[in-house]
Coordinates of C-alpha atoms in Angstrom, one line a residue:
X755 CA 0.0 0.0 0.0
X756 CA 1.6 3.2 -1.0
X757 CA 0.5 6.9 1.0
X758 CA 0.9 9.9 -1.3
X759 CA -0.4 13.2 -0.4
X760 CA -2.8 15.0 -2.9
X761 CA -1.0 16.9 -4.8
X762 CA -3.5 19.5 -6.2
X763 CA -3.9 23.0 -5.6
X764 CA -6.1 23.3 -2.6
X765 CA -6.7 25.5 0.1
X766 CA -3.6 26.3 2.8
X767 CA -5.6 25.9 5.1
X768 CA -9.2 24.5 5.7
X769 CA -11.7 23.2 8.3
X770 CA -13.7 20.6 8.2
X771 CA -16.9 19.8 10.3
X772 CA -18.5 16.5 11.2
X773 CA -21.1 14.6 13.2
X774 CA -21.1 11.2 13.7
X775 CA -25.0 10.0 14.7
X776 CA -24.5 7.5 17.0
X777 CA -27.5 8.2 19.4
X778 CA -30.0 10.1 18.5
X779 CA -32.2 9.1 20.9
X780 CA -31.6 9.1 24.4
X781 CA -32.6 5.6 26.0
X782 CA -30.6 3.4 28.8
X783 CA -28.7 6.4 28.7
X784 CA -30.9 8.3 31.2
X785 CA -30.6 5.4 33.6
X786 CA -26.3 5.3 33.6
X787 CA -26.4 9.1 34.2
X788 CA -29.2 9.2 36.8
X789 CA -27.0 6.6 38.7
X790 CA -24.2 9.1 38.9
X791 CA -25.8 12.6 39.2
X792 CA -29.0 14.5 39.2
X793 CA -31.3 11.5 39.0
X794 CA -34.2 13.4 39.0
X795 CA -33.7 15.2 35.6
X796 CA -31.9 12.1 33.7
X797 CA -35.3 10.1 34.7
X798 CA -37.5 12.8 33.7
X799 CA -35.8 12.7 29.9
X800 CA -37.1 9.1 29.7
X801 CA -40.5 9.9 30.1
X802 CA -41.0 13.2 27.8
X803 CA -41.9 13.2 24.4
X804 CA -39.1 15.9 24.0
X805 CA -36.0 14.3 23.2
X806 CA -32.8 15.7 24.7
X807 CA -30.4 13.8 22.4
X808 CA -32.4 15.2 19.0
X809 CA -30.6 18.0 18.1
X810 CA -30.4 17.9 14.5
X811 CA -33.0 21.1 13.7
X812 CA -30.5 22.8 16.6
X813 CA -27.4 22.1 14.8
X814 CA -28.9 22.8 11.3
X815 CA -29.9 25.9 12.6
X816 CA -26.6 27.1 14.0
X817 CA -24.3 26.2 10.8
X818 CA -26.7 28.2 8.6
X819 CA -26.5 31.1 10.7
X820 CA -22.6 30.7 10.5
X821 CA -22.8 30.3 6.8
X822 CA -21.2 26.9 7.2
X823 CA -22.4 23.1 6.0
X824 CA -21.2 19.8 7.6
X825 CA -21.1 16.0 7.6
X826 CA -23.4 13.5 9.5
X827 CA -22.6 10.2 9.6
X828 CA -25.9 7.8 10.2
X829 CA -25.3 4.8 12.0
X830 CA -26.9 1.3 10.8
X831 CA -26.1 -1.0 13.9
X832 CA -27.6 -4.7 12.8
X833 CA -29.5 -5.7 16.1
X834 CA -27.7 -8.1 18.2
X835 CA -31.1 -10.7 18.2
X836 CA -30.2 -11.1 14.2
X837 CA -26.8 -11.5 14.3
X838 CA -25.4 -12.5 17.5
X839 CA -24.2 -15.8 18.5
X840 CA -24.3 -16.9 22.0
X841 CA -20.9 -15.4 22.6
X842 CA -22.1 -12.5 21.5
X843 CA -25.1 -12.1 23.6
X844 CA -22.6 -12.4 26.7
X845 CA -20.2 -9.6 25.9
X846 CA -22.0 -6.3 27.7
X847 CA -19.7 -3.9 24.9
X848 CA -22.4 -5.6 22.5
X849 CA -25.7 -4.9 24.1
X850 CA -24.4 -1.5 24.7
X851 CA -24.4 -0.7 20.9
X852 CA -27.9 -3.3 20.4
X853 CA -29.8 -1.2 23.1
X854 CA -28.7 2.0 21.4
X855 CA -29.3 1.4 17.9
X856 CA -32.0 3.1 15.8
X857 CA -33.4 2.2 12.3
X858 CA -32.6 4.2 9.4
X859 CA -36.0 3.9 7.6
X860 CA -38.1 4.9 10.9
X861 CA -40.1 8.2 9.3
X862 CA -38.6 10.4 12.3
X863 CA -34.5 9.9 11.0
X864 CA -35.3 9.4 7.0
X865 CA -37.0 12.8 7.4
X866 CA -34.0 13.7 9.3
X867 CA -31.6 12.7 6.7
X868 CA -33.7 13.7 3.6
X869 CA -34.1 17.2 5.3
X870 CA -29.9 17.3 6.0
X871 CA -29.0 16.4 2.3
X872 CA -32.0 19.0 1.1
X873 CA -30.5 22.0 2.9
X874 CA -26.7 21.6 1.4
X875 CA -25.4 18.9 4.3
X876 CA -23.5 15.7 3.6
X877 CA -24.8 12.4 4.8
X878 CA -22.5 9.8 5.1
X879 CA -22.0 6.3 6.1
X880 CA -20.9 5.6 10.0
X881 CA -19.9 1.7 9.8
X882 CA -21.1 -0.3 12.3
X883 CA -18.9 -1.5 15.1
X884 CA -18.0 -5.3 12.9
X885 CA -17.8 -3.5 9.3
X886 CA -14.9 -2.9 9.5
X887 CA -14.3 -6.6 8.5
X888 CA -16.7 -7.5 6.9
X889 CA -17.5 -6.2 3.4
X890 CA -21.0 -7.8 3.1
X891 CA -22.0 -5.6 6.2
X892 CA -21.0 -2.7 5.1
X893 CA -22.2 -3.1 1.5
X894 CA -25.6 -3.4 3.0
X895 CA -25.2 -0.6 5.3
X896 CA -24.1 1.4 2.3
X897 CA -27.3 0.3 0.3
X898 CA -29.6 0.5 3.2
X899 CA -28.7 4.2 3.6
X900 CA -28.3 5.1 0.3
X901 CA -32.1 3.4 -0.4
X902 CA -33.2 6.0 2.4
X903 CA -31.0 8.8 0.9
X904 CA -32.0 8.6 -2.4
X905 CA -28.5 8.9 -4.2
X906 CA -24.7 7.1 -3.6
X907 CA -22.6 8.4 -0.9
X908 CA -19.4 10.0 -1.0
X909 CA -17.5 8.8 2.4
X910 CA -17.9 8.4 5.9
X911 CA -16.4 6.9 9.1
X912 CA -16.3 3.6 11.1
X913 CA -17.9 3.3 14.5
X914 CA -15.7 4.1 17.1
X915 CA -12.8 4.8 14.6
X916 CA -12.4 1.1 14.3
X917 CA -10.5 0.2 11.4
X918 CA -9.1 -3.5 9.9
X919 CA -6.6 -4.6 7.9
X920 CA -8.7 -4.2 4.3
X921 CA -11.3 -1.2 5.7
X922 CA -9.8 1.0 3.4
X923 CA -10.0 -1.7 0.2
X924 CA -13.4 -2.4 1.1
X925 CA -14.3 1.1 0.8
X926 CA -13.0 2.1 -2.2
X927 CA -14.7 -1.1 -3.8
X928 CA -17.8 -0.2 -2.6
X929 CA -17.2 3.0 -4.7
X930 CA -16.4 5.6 -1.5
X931 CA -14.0 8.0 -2.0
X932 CA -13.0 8.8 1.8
X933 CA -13.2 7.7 4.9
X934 CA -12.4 10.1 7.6
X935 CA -11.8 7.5 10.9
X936 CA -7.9 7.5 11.6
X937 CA -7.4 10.0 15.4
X938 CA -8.5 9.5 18.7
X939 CA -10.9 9.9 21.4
X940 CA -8.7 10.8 24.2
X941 CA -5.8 12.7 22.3
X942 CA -6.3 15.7 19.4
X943 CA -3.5 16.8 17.1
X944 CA -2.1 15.6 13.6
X945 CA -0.8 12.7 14.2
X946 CA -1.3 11.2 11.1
X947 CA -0.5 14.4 9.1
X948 CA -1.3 17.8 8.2
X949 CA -3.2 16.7 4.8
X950 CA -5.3 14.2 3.3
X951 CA -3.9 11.4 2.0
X952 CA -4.0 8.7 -0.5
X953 CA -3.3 5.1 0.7
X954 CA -3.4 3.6 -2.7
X955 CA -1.9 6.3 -5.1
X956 CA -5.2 6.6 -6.2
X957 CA -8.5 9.0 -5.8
X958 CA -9.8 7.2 -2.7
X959 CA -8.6 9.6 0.0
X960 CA -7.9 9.2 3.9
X961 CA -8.9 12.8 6.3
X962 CA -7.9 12.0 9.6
X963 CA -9.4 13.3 12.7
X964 CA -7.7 16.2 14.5
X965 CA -10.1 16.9 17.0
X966 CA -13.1 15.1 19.0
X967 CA -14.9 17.2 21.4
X968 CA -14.7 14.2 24.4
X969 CA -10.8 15.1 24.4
X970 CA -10.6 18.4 25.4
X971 CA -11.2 19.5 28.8
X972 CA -14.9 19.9 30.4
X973 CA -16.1 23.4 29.2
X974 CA -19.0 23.3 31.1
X975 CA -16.7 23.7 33.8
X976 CA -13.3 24.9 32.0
X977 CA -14.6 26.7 29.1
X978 CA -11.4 28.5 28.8
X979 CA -9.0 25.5 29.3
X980 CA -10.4 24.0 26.4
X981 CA -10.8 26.8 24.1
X982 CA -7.2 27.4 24.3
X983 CA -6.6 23.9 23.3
X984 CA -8.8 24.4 20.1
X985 CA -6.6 27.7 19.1
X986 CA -3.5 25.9 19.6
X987 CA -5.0 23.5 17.4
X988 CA -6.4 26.4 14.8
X989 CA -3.0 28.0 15.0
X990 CA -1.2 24.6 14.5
X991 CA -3.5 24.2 11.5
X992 CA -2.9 27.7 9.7
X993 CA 0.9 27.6 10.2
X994 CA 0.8 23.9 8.7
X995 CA -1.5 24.5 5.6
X996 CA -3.6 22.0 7.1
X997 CA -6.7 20.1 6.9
X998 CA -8.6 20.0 10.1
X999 CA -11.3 17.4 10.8
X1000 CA -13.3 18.2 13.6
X1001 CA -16.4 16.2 15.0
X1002 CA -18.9 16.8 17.5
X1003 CA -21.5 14.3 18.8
X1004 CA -24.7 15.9 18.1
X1005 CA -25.9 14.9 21.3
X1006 CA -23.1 17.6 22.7
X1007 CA -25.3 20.2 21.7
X1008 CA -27.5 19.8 24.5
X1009 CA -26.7 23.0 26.7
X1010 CA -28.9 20.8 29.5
X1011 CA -26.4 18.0 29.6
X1012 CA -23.5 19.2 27.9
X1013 CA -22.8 23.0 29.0
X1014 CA -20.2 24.9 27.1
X1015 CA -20.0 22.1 24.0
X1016 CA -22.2 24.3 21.9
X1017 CA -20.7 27.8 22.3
X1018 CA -17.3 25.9 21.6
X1019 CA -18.1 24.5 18.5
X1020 CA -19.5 28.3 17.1
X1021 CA -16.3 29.6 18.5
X1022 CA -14.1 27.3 16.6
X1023 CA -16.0 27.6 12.9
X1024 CA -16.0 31.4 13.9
X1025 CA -12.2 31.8 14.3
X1026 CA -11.6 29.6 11.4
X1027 CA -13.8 31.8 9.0
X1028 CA -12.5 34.8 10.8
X1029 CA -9.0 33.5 9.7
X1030 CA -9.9 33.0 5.9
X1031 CA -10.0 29.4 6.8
X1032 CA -12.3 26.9 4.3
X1033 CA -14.4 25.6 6.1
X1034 CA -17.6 22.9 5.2
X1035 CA -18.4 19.6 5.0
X1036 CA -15.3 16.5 4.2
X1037 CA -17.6 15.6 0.8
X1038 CA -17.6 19.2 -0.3
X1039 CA -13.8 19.5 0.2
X1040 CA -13.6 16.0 -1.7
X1041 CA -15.5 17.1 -4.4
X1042 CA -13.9 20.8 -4.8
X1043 CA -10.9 20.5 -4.2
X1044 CA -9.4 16.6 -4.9
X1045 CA -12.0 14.5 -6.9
X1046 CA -10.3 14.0 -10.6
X1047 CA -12.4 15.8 -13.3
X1048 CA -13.4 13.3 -16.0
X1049 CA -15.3 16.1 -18.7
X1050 CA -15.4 19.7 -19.0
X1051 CA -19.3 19.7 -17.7
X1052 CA -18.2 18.4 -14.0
X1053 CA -15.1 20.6 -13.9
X1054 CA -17.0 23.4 -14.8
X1055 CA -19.9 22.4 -11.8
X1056 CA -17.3 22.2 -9.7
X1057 CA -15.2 25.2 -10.3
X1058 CA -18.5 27.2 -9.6
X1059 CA -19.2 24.9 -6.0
X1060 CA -15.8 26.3 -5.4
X1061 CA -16.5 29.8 -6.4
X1062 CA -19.3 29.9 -4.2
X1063 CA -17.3 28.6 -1.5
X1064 CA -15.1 31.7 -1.8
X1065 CA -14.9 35.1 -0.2
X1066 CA -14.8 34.5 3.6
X1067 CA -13.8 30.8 3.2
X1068 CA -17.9 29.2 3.7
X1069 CA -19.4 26.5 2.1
X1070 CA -21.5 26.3 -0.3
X1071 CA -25.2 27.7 1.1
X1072 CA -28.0 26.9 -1.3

């Protein structure tokens, strides 16, 4: 497997934003966190219609008042009662993802999705915890998705960054172009680089994560701690010429249970526009900036997504 860095001309410097949709929909959740603190709130969550974890409408509304587009990445966990042995059934880690698992064709999240790609977002694959070795899984995820959708998929991420040996070559035969799982939960940085890359010399292309929101410090409680870790990051970025791939839960932007997460996020995408930074979702920087041109009529599409995607370094709005 070779790694070569895309060579074309792109943006110095660029952000880009994503959401992975693991839990929409707060469940045994509210029990684990009742048992730890303020059990009167986490049990009243179970029993309203209003749920705390929805926050898609929230997040939609934010970016579009920033000017900004982003990535979600929909989860398709197969429930444990289909395809779990008896092993399987005795590993906790397992019912864990089976109790939190939603279905992609419930009306509530295909709305959900159909509303996202409508209004200029990317929706993208999140592979389930076992896909990432075993193509057959995730060719169905792929489908399943793309049958609620309504058109192909660009990229995505694995569950839990989990990656195997042939991830990658699955992907690209599946007819991705990215996959944006390589970083951490517990550290940020660039570990794996400042740009995308290319593990096959060809145009599938690898983002790596810089920055997860469950590795910075608490900013409900040390707002300013943890902002100051997200500039040294913004400033590491700019100096670098760098790519930046940032996610945040969606479930972070509950202010109820998660103070501080919210006004974080707005203050990274802020400074990063404010810095003439690009900034948008990872298929929108795919498709700008690195997918090959195969006829004058897509180049010229895409030269005018990247126009539009000029001036204070936005993403395309519609």
């Amino acid at each position: 497997m070779t790694r070569t860095e895309p060579s074309e001309s792109a943006p110095g410097f660029a952000v880009c934003l994503t959401h992975d949709v693991d839990r929409p929909y707060k469940t045994y959740q509210g029990l684990y966190y009742a048992a730890k603190s303020n059990p009167g709130y986490h049990l009243r969550t179970l029993l309203r219609r209003e749920n705390p974890y929805w926050q898609f409408e929230d997040i939609m509304a934010l970016e579009r008042d920033l000017g900004v587009r982003s990535s979600f990445y929909f989860l398709n966990e197969p429930s444990l009662l289909e395809t779990g042995s008896l092993s399987d059934w005795l590993e906790p880690k397992n019912w864990v993802e089976h109790l939190g698992r939603y279905d992609l064709d419930s009306e509530s999240v295909a709305t959900a999705v159909r509303d996202l790609d409508e209004g200029g977002w990317e929706v993208g694959i999140h592979g389930s915890f076992r896909s990432c070795d075993d193509f057959d899984r995730l060719r169905a995820e792929k489908r399943e998705l793309e049958a609620v959708l309504g058109h192909e998929v660009v990229g995505g991420r694995q569950h839990h960054l989990k990656l195997g040996p042939n991830t990658w070559r699955y992907h690209r035969e599946l007819g991705l172009k990215y996959d944006a799982s390589p970083g951490s939960s517990s550290e940020n940085g660039f570990q794996h680089g400042y740009r995308p890359f290319r593990p096959f010399g060809d145009d599938f292309v690898v983002f790596p994560l810089t920055l997860m929101e469950v590795s910075l410090p608490d900013p409900g409680s040390a707002f300013d701690e943890a902002w100051a870790e997200c500039e040294r990051l913004l400033d590491e970025a700019e100096a670098n010429d760098a790519v930046m791939t940032v996610l945040w839960h969606p479930r972070y932007f509950n202010e109820d249970e998660f103070p501080g997460y919210r006004r974080l996020y707005r203050r990274i995408v802020e400074r990063a526009l404010d810095r003439g930074a690009w900034v948008g979702p990872v298929a929108g920087y795919y498709r700008t900036f690195l997918a090959e041109r195969d006829s004058g009529e897509e180049s010229s599409e895409t030269e005018t997504e990247s126009a539009t995607a000029g001036g204070a370094g936005r993403s395309p709005s519609p």
